[in-house]
Short mmCIF file of C-alpha atoms in Angstrom, two decimals:
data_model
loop_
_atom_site.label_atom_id
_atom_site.label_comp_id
_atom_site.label_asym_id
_atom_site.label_seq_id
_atom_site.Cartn_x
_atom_site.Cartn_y
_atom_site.Cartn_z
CA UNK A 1 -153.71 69.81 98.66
CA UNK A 2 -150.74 70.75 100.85
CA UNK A 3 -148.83 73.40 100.56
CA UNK A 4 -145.87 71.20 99.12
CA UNK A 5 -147.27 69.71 96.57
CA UNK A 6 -148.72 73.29 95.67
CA UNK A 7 -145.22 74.69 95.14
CA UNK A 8 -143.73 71.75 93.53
CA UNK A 9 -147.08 71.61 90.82
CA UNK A 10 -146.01 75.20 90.21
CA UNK A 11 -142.41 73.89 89.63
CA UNK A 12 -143.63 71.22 87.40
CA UNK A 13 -145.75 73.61 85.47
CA UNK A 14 -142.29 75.91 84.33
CA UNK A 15 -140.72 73.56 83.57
CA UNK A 16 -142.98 72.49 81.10
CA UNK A 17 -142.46 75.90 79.09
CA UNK A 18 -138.44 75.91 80.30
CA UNK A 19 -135.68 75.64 77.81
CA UNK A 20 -134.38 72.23 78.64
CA UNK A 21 -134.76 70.72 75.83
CA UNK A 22 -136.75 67.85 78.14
CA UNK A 23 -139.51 65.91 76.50
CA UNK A 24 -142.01 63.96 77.76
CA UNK A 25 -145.51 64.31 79.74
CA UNK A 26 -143.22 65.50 83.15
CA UNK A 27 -140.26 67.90 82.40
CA UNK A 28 -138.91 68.40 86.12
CA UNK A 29 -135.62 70.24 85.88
CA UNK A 30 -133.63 70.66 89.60
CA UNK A 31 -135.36 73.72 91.11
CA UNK A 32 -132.08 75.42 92.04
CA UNK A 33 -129.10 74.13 94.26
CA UNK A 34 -129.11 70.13 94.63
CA UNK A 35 -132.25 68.16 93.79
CA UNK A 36 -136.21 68.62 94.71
CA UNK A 37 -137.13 66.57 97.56
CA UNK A 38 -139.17 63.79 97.11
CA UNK A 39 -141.21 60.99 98.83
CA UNK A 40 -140.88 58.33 96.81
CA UNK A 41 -139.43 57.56 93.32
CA UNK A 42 -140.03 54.81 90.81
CA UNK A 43 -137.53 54.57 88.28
CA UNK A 44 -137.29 52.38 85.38
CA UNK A 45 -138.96 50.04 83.60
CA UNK A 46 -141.88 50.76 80.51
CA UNK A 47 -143.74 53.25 81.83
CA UNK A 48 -147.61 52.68 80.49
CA UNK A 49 -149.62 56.19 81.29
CA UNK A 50 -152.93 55.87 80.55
CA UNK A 51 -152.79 59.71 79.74
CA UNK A 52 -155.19 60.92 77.10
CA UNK A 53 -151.57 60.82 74.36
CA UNK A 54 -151.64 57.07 75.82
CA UNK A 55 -148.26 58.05 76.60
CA UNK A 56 -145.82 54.97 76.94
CA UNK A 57 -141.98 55.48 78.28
CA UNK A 58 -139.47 53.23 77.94
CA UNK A 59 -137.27 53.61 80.97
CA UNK A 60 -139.37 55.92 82.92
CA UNK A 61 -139.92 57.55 86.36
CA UNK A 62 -142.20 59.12 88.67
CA UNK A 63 -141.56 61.33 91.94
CA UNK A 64 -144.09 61.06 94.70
CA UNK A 65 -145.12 63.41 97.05
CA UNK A 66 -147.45 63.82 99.77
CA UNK A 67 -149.08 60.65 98.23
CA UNK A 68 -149.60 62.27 94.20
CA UNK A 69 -147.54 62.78 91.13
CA UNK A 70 -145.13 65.36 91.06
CA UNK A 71 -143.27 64.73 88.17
CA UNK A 72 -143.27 61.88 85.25
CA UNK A 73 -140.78 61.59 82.65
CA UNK A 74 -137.35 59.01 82.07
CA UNK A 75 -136.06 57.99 84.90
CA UNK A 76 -133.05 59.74 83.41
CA UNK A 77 -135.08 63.42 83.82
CA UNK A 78 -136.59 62.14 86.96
CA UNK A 79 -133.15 60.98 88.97
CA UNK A 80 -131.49 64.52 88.07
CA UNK A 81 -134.09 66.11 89.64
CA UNK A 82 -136.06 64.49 92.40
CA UNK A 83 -134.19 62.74 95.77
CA UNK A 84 -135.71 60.15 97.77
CA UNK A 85 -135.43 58.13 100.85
CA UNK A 86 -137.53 55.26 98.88
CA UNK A 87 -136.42 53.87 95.95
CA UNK A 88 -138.24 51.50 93.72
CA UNK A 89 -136.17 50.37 90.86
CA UNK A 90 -138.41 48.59 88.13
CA UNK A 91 -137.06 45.91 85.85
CA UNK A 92 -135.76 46.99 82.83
CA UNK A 93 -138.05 44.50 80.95
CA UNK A 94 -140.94 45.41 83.97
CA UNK A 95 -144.21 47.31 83.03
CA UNK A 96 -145.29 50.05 85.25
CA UNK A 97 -149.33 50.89 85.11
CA UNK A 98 -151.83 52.62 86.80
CA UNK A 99 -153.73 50.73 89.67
CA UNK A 100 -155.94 48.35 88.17
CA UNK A 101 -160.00 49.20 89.29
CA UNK A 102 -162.09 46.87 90.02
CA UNK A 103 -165.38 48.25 89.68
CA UNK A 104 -167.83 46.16 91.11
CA UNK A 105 -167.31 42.98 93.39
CA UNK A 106 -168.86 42.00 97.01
CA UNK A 107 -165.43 41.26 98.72
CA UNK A 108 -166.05 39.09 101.79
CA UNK A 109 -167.70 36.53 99.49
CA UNK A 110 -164.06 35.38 98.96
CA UNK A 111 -165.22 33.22 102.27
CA UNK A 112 -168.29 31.26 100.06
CA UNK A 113 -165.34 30.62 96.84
CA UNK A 114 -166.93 27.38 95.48
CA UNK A 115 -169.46 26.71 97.91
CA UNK A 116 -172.25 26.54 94.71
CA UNK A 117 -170.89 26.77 90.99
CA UNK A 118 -172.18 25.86 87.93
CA UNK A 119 -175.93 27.27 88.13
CA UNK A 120 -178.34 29.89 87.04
CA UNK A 121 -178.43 33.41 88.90
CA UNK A 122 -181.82 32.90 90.62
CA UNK A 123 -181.47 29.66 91.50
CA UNK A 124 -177.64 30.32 92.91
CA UNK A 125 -178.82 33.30 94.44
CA UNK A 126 -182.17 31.97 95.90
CA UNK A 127 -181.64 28.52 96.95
CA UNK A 128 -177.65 29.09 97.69
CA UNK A 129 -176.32 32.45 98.41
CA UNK A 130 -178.70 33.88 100.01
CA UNK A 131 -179.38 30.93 102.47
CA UNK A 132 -175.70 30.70 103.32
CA UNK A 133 -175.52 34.29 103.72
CA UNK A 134 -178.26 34.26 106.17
CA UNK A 135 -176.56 31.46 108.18
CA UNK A 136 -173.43 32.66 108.41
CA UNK A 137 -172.50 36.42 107.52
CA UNK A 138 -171.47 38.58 110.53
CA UNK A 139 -168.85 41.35 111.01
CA UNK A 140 -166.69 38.88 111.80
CA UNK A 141 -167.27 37.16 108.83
CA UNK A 142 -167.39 40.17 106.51
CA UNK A 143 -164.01 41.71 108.17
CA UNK A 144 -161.96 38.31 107.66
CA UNK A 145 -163.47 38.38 104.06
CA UNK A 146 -162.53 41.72 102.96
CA UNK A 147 -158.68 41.53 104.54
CA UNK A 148 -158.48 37.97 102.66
CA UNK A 149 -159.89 39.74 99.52
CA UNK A 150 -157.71 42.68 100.07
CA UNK A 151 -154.21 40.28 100.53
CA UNK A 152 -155.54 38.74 96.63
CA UNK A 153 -155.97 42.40 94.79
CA UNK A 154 -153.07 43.79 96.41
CA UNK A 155 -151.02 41.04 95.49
CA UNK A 156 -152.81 41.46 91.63
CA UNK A 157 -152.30 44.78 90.86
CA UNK A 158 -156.12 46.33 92.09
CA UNK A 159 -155.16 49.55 94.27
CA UNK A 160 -159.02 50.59 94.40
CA UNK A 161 -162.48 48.48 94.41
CA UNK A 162 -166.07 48.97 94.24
CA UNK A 163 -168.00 47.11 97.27
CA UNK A 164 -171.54 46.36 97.70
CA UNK A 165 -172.04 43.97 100.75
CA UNK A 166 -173.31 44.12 104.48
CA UNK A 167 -171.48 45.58 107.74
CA UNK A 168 -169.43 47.60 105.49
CA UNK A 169 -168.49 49.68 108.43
CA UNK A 170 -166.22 46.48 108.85
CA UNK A 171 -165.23 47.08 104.98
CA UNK A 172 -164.32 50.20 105.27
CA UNK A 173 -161.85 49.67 108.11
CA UNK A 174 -160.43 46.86 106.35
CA UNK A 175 -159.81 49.76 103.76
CA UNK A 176 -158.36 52.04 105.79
CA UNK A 177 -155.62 49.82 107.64
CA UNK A 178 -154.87 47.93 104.21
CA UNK A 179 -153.90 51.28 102.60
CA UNK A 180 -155.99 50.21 99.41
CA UNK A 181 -159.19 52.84 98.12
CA UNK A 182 -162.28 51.80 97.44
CA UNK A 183 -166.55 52.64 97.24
CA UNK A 184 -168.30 50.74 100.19
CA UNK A 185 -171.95 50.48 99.34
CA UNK A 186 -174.39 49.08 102.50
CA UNK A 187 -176.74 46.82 100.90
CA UNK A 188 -180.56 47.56 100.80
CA UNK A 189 -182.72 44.90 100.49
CA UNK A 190 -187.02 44.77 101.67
CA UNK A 191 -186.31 41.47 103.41
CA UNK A 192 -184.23 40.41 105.84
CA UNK A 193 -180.01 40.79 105.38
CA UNK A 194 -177.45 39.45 108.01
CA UNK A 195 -177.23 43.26 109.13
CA UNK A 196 -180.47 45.02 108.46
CA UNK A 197 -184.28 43.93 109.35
CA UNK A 198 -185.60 46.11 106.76
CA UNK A 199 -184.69 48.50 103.90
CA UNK A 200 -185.68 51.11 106.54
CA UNK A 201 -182.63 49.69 109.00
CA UNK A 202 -180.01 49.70 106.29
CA UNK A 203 -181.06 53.30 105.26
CA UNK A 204 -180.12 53.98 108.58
CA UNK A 205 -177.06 51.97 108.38
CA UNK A 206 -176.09 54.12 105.72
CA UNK A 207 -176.58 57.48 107.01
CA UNK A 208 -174.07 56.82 109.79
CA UNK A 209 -171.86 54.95 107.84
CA UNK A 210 -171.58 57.83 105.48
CA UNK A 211 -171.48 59.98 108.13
CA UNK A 212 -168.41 58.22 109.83
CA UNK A 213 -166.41 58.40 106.80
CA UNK A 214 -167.22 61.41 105.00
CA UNK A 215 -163.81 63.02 105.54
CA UNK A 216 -161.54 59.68 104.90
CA UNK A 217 -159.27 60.48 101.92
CA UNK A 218 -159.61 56.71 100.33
CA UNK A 219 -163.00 55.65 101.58
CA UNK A 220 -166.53 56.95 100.11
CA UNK A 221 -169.44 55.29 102.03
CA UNK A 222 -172.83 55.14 100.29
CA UNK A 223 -175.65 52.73 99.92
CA UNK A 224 -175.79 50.00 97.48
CA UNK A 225 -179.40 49.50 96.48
CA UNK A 226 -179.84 45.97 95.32
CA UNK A 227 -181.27 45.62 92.32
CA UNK A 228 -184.73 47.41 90.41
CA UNK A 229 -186.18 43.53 90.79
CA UNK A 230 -185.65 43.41 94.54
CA UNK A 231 -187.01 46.84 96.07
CA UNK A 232 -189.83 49.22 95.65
CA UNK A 233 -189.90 52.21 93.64
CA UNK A 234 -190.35 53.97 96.59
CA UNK A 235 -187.41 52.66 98.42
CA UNK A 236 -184.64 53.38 95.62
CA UNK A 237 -186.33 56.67 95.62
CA UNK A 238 -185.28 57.30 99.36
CA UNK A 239 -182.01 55.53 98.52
CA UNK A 240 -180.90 57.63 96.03
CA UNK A 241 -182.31 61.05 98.12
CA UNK A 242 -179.92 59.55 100.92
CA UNK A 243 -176.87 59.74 98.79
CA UNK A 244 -177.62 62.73 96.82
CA UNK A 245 -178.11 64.71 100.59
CA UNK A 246 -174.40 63.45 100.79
CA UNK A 247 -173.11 64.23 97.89
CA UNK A 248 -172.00 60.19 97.51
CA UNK A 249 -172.13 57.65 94.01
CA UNK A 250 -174.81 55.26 94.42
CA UNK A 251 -174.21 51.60 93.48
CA UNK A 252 -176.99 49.36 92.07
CA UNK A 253 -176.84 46.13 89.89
CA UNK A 254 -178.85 46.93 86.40
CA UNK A 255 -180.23 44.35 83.73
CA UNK A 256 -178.12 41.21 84.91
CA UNK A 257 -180.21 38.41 83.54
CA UNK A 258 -183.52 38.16 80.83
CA UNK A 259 -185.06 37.33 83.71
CA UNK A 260 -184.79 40.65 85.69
CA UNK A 261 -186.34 42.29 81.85
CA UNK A 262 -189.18 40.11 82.34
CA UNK A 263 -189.69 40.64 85.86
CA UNK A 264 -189.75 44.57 85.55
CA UNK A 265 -191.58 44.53 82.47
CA UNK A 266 -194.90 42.02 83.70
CA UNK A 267 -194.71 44.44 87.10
CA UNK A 268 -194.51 48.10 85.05
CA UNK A 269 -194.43 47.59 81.53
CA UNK A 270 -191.06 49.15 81.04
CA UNK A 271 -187.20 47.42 80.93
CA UNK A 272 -185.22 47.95 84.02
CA UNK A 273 -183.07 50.90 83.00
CA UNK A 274 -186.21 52.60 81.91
CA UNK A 275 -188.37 52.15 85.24
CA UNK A 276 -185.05 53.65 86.95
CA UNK A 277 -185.38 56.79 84.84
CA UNK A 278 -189.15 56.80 85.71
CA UNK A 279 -188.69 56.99 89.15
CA UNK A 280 -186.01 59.85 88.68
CA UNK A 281 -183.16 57.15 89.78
CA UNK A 282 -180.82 57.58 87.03
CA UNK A 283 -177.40 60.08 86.95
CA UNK A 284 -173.75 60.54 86.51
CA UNK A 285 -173.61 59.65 90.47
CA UNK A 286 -175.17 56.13 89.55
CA UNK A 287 -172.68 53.32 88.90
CA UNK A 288 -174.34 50.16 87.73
CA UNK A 289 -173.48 46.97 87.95
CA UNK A 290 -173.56 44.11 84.61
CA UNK A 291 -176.08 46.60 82.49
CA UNK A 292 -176.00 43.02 80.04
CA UNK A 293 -179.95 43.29 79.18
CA UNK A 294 -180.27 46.32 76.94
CA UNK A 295 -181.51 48.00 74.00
CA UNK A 296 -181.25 51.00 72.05
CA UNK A 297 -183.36 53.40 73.88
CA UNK A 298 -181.80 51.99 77.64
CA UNK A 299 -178.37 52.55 76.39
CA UNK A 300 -179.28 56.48 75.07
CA UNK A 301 -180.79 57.06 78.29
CA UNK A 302 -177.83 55.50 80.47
CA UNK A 303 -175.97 58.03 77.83
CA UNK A 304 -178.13 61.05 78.37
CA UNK A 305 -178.03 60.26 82.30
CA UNK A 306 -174.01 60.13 82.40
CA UNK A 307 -174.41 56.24 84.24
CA UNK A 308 -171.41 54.62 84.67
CA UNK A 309 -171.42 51.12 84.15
CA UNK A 310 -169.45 47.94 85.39
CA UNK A 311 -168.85 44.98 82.75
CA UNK A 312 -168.27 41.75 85.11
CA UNK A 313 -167.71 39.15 82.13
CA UNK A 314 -166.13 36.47 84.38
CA UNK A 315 -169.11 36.40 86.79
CA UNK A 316 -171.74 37.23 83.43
CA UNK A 317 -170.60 34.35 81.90
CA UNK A 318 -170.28 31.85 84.47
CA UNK A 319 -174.01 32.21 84.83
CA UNK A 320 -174.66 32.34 81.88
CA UNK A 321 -176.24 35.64 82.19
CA UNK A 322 -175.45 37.08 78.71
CA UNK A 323 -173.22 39.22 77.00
CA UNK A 324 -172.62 43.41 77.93
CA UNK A 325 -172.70 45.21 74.82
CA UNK A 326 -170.36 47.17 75.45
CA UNK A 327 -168.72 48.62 72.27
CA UNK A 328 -172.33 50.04 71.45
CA UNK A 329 -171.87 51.51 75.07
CA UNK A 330 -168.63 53.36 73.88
CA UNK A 331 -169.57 54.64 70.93
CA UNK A 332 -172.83 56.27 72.63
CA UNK A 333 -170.59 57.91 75.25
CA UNK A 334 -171.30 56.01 78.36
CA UNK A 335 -167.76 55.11 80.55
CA UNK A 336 -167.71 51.19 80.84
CA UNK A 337 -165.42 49.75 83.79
CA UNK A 338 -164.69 46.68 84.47
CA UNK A 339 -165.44 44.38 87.67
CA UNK A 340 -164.74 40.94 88.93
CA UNK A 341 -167.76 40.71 90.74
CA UNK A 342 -167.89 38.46 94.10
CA UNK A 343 -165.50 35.16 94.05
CA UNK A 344 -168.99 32.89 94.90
CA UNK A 345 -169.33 33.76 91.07
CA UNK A 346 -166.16 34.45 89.48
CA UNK A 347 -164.31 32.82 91.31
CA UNK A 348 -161.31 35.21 91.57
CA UNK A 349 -160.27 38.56 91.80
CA UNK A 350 -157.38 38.81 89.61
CA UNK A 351 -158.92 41.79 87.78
CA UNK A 352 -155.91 40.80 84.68
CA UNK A 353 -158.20 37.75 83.99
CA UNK A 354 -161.08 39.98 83.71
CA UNK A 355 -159.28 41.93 81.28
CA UNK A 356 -158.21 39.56 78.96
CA UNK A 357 -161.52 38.43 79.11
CA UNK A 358 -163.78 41.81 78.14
CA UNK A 359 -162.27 41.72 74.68
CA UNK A 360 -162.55 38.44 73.83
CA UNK A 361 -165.87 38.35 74.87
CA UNK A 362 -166.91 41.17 72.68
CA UNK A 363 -165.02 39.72 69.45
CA UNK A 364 -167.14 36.73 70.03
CA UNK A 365 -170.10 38.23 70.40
CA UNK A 366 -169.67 39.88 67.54
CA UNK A 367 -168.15 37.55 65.00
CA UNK A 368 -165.41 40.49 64.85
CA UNK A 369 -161.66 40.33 66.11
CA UNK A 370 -161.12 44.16 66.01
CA UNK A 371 -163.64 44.43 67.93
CA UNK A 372 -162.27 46.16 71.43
CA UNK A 373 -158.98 46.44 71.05
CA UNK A 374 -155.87 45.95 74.12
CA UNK A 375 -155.45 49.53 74.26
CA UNK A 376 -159.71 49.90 75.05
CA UNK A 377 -159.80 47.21 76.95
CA UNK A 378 -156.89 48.26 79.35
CA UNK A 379 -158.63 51.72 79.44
CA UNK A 380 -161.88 50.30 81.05
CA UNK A 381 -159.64 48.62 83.99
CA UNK A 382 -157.64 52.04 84.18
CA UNK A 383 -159.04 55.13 82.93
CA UNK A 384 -162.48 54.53 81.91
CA UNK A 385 -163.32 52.52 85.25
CA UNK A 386 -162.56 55.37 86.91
CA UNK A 387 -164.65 58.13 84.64
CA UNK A 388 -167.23 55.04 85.35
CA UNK A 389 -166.88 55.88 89.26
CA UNK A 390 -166.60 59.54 88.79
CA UNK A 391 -162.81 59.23 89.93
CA UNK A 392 -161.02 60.67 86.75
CA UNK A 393 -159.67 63.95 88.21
CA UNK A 394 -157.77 61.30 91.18
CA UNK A 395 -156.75 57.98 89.81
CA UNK A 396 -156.72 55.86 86.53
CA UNK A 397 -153.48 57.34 85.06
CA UNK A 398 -150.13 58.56 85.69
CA UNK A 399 -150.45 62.09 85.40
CA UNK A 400 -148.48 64.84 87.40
CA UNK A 401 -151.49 65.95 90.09
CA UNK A 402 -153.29 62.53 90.48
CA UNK A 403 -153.06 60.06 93.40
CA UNK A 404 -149.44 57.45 93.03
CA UNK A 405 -151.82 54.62 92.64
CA UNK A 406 -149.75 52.10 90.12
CA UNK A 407 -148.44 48.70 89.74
CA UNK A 408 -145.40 47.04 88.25
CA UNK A 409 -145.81 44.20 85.86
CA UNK A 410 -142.57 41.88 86.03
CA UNK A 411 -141.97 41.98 82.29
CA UNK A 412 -139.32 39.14 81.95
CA UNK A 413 -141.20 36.03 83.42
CA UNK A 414 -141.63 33.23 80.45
CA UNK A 415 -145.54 34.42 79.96
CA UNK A 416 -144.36 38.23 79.07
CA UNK A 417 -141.51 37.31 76.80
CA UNK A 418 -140.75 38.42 74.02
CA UNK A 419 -142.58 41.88 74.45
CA UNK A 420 -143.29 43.96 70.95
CA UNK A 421 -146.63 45.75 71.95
CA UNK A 422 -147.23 46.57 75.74
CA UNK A 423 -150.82 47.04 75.58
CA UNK A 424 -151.17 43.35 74.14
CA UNK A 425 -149.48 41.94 76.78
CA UNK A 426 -150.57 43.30 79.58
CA UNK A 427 -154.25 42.25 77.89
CA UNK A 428 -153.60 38.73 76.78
CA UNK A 429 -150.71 37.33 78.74
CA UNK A 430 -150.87 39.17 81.67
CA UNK A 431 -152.29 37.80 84.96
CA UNK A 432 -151.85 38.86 88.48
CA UNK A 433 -149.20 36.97 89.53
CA UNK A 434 -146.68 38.11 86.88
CA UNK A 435 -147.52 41.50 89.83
CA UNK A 436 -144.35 42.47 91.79
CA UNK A 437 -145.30 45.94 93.20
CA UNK A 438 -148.60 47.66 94.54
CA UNK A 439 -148.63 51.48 95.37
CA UNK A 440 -151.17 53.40 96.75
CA UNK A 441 -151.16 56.90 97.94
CA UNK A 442 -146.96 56.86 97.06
CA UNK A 443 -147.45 54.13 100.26
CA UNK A 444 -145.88 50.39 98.84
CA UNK A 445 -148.47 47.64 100.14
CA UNK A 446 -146.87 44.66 98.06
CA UNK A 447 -143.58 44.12 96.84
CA UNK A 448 -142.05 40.85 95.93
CA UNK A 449 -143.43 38.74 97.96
CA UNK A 450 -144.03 40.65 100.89
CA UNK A 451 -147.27 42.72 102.21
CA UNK A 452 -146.58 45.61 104.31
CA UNK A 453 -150.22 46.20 105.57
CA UNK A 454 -151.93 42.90 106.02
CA UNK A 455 -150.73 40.49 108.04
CA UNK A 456 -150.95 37.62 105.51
CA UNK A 457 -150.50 34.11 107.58
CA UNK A 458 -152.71 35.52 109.99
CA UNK A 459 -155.43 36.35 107.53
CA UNK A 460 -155.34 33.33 105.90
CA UNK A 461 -155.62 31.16 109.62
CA UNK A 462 -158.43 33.36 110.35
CA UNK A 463 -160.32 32.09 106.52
CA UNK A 464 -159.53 28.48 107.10
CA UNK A 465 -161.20 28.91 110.27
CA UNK A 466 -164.17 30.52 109.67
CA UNK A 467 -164.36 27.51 106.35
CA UNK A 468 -165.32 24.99 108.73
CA UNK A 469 -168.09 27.23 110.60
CA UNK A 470 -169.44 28.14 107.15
CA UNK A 471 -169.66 24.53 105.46
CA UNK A 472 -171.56 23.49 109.26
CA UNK A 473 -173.65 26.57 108.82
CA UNK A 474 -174.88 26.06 105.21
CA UNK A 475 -175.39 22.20 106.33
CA UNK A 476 -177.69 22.87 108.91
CA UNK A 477 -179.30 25.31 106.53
CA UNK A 478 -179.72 23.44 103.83
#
């Protein structure tokens, strides 16, 4: 923390016990002569917290500095006593949010969007994916993919993402110029993978690549075990050693299909989430993909163990892969996220679709329309999907201390209108292209129209490309 912020969190702090007669979750008088200096403020607009109150303020404001939240309040509180060389003025109909998280997803798949659709996992996986993969993933491939992936959840409201995929040295510099923050997880896999020869060669992937980024301020670097069906005990044991020498969140996907039950019980009599406590896997550093195939006793111990777990119900039901259960998850205490998971499966990234589609999933399910209401459901892209990543204390609110990760929600477009209840809309009529601003780190990657990070045309040249070497590839594969 510098200095700066320091002093002004001290600021912030008196004034909250001041005489102002200021209400709200950020009462920032001036500190003296003139106005506090700021980096950044965003002023009006409904301002949609996330905060443990679930705070909402109508005409609201926020002053940025050194990338966090200094101050939160009305934009009337906010203007007295901030100053800014950048000025975002929000709508007075627009919604301003926390930074949607997408918390699970294999980015530079955007590249294989509808190259096989409509089939079951193993068979999409087995006989598609990972055939194309091998014929045509590179770095070149996977840093194209990512910036193309990047230019869609910027422009949708996603400020941080969960990545499990292969040269993700490549992701994480995609990462780092785009401005957005994210997990990048190095595959591990016994056979074969575009970058590694064997699980031994990614471990060793990994080490470096943790290594190289262990001091970036919006990239963590770990390893991304595949799945309990796919490796050894023994490997996800030195997997998870790796990352826990580190200090690093380990990413794994958990219980996706009936099939991966069977396959884990005929091999050790258990269900997947159980053999992973066997082998001493499980913790509150372990974010888990889908978790769809449980029961009782798998979701106390993914309880007991403080997992976090990513719902993906685009991808989930696309293949037909079942149904999360993940009210039952809630009330035992574990912290459910959301994810979009790859577009070869989804086949977007809008994370609002997602969204609107984890609660009516669940009331389905369920034969129950309360069941997970907006203001849940908006948690688990916000909030809860960052408790799910151990990210709490940094992002998934507006709070005074936390990183100025947010986006605004263009509130008067004929989807969002008329507005009574912000939580529902944002839920069921939102999507990510009613998005007209993306911040991260106080630093504005999208706004109306324009990216400031990415260069967009180029990008998208560089995908339509690399579309004709793919569809040759997989030919010549198939």
């Amino acid at each position: 923390m510098s200095a700066r912020l320091a002093t002004l969190r001290s600021v912030v702090a008196l004034a909250a016990i001041s005489a102002t007669g200021c209400a709200g979750p950020g009462n920032t008088p001036a500190t003296g002569e003139g106005r506090t200096a700021a980096d950044l403020l965003v002023l009006g607009g409904t301002f949609v917290t996330m905060d443990p109150d679930r705070t909402v303020i109508a005409d609201g404001g926020i002053a940025v500095v050194d990338g966090a939240i200094a101050a939160i309040g009305t934009a009337a509180e906010i203007e007295a006593a901030w100053d800014a060389d950048e000025v975002i003025a929000a709508g007075q109909r627009d919604m301003v949010i926390p930074g949607l998280i997408n918390g699970h997803g294999h980015a530079a798949m955007v590249l294989l969007r509808g190259i096989a659709d409509d089939l079951a996992l193993m068979d999409w996986l087995e006989n598609y994916i990972f055939p194309a993969e091998a014929a045509t993933v590179t770095a070149e491939f996977v840093r194209v993919g990512t910036q193309l992936a990047a230019l869609e959840m910027i422009r949708t409201g996603t400020t941080t993402f969960v990545d499990m995929y292969y040269f993700e040295d490549e992701v994480a510099k995609v990462v780092d110029e785009s401005g957005m923050r994210a997990i990048v997880g190095e595959t591990v896999l016994e056979f074969p993978v575009p970058d590694a020869a064997s699980a031994n060669e990614a471990l060793a992937h990994t080490r470096a690549l943790i290594n190289k980024w262990k001091d970036h301020p919006r990239v963590t670097a770990t390893a991304a075990p595949h799945a309990p069906y796919t490796l050894q005990p023994e490997t996800l044991q030195r997997t998870v050693a790796l990352t826990r020498e580190h200090g690093v969140p380990v990413l794994i996907h958990l219980a996706e299909t009936s099939d991966e039950v069977r396959q884990i019980g005929e091999r050790y009599d258990r269900t997947p989430t159980e053999h992973l406590e066997a082998i001493g896997f499980l913790g509150p550093d372990v974010i888990a993909a889908h978790a769809v195939w449980l029961d009782d006793t798998d979701i106390e111990i993914l309880a007991r163990h403080g997992v976090g777990v990513i719902h993906n119900p685009e991808s989930n039901m696309k293949l037909a892969s079942g149904t999360m259960r993940v009210e039952d998850l809630l009330r035992a205490g574990v912290a459910v996220g959301i994810g979009t998971d790859g577009a070869a499966s989804n086949n977007d990234l809008d994370m609002f679709g997602a969204t609107f589609l984890a609660p009516l999933l669940q009331k389905h399910m369920r034969n129950d329309p309360t069941a997970l209401p907006a203001t849940e459901a908006l948690a688990m892209a916000t909030i809860s999907g960052a408790r799910a990543l151990g990210l709490e204390a940094e992002i998934g609110s507006l709070e005074i201390g936390k990183r100025a990760d947010l986006a605004i929600v263009s509130g008067n477009l004929p989807n969002l209108v008329p507005r009574y209840d912000p939580y529902s809309h944002l839920v069921y009529a939102t999507r990510g292209s009613n998005v007209r601003v993306t911040i991260v780190d106080g630093r504005v990657l999208y706004k109306d129209g324009v990216f400031s990070t990415i260069d967009h045309d180029a990008v998208l040249a560089a995908a339509w490309v690399l579309r004709d070497q793919i569809e040759a590839a997989v030919a010549d594969a198939r």
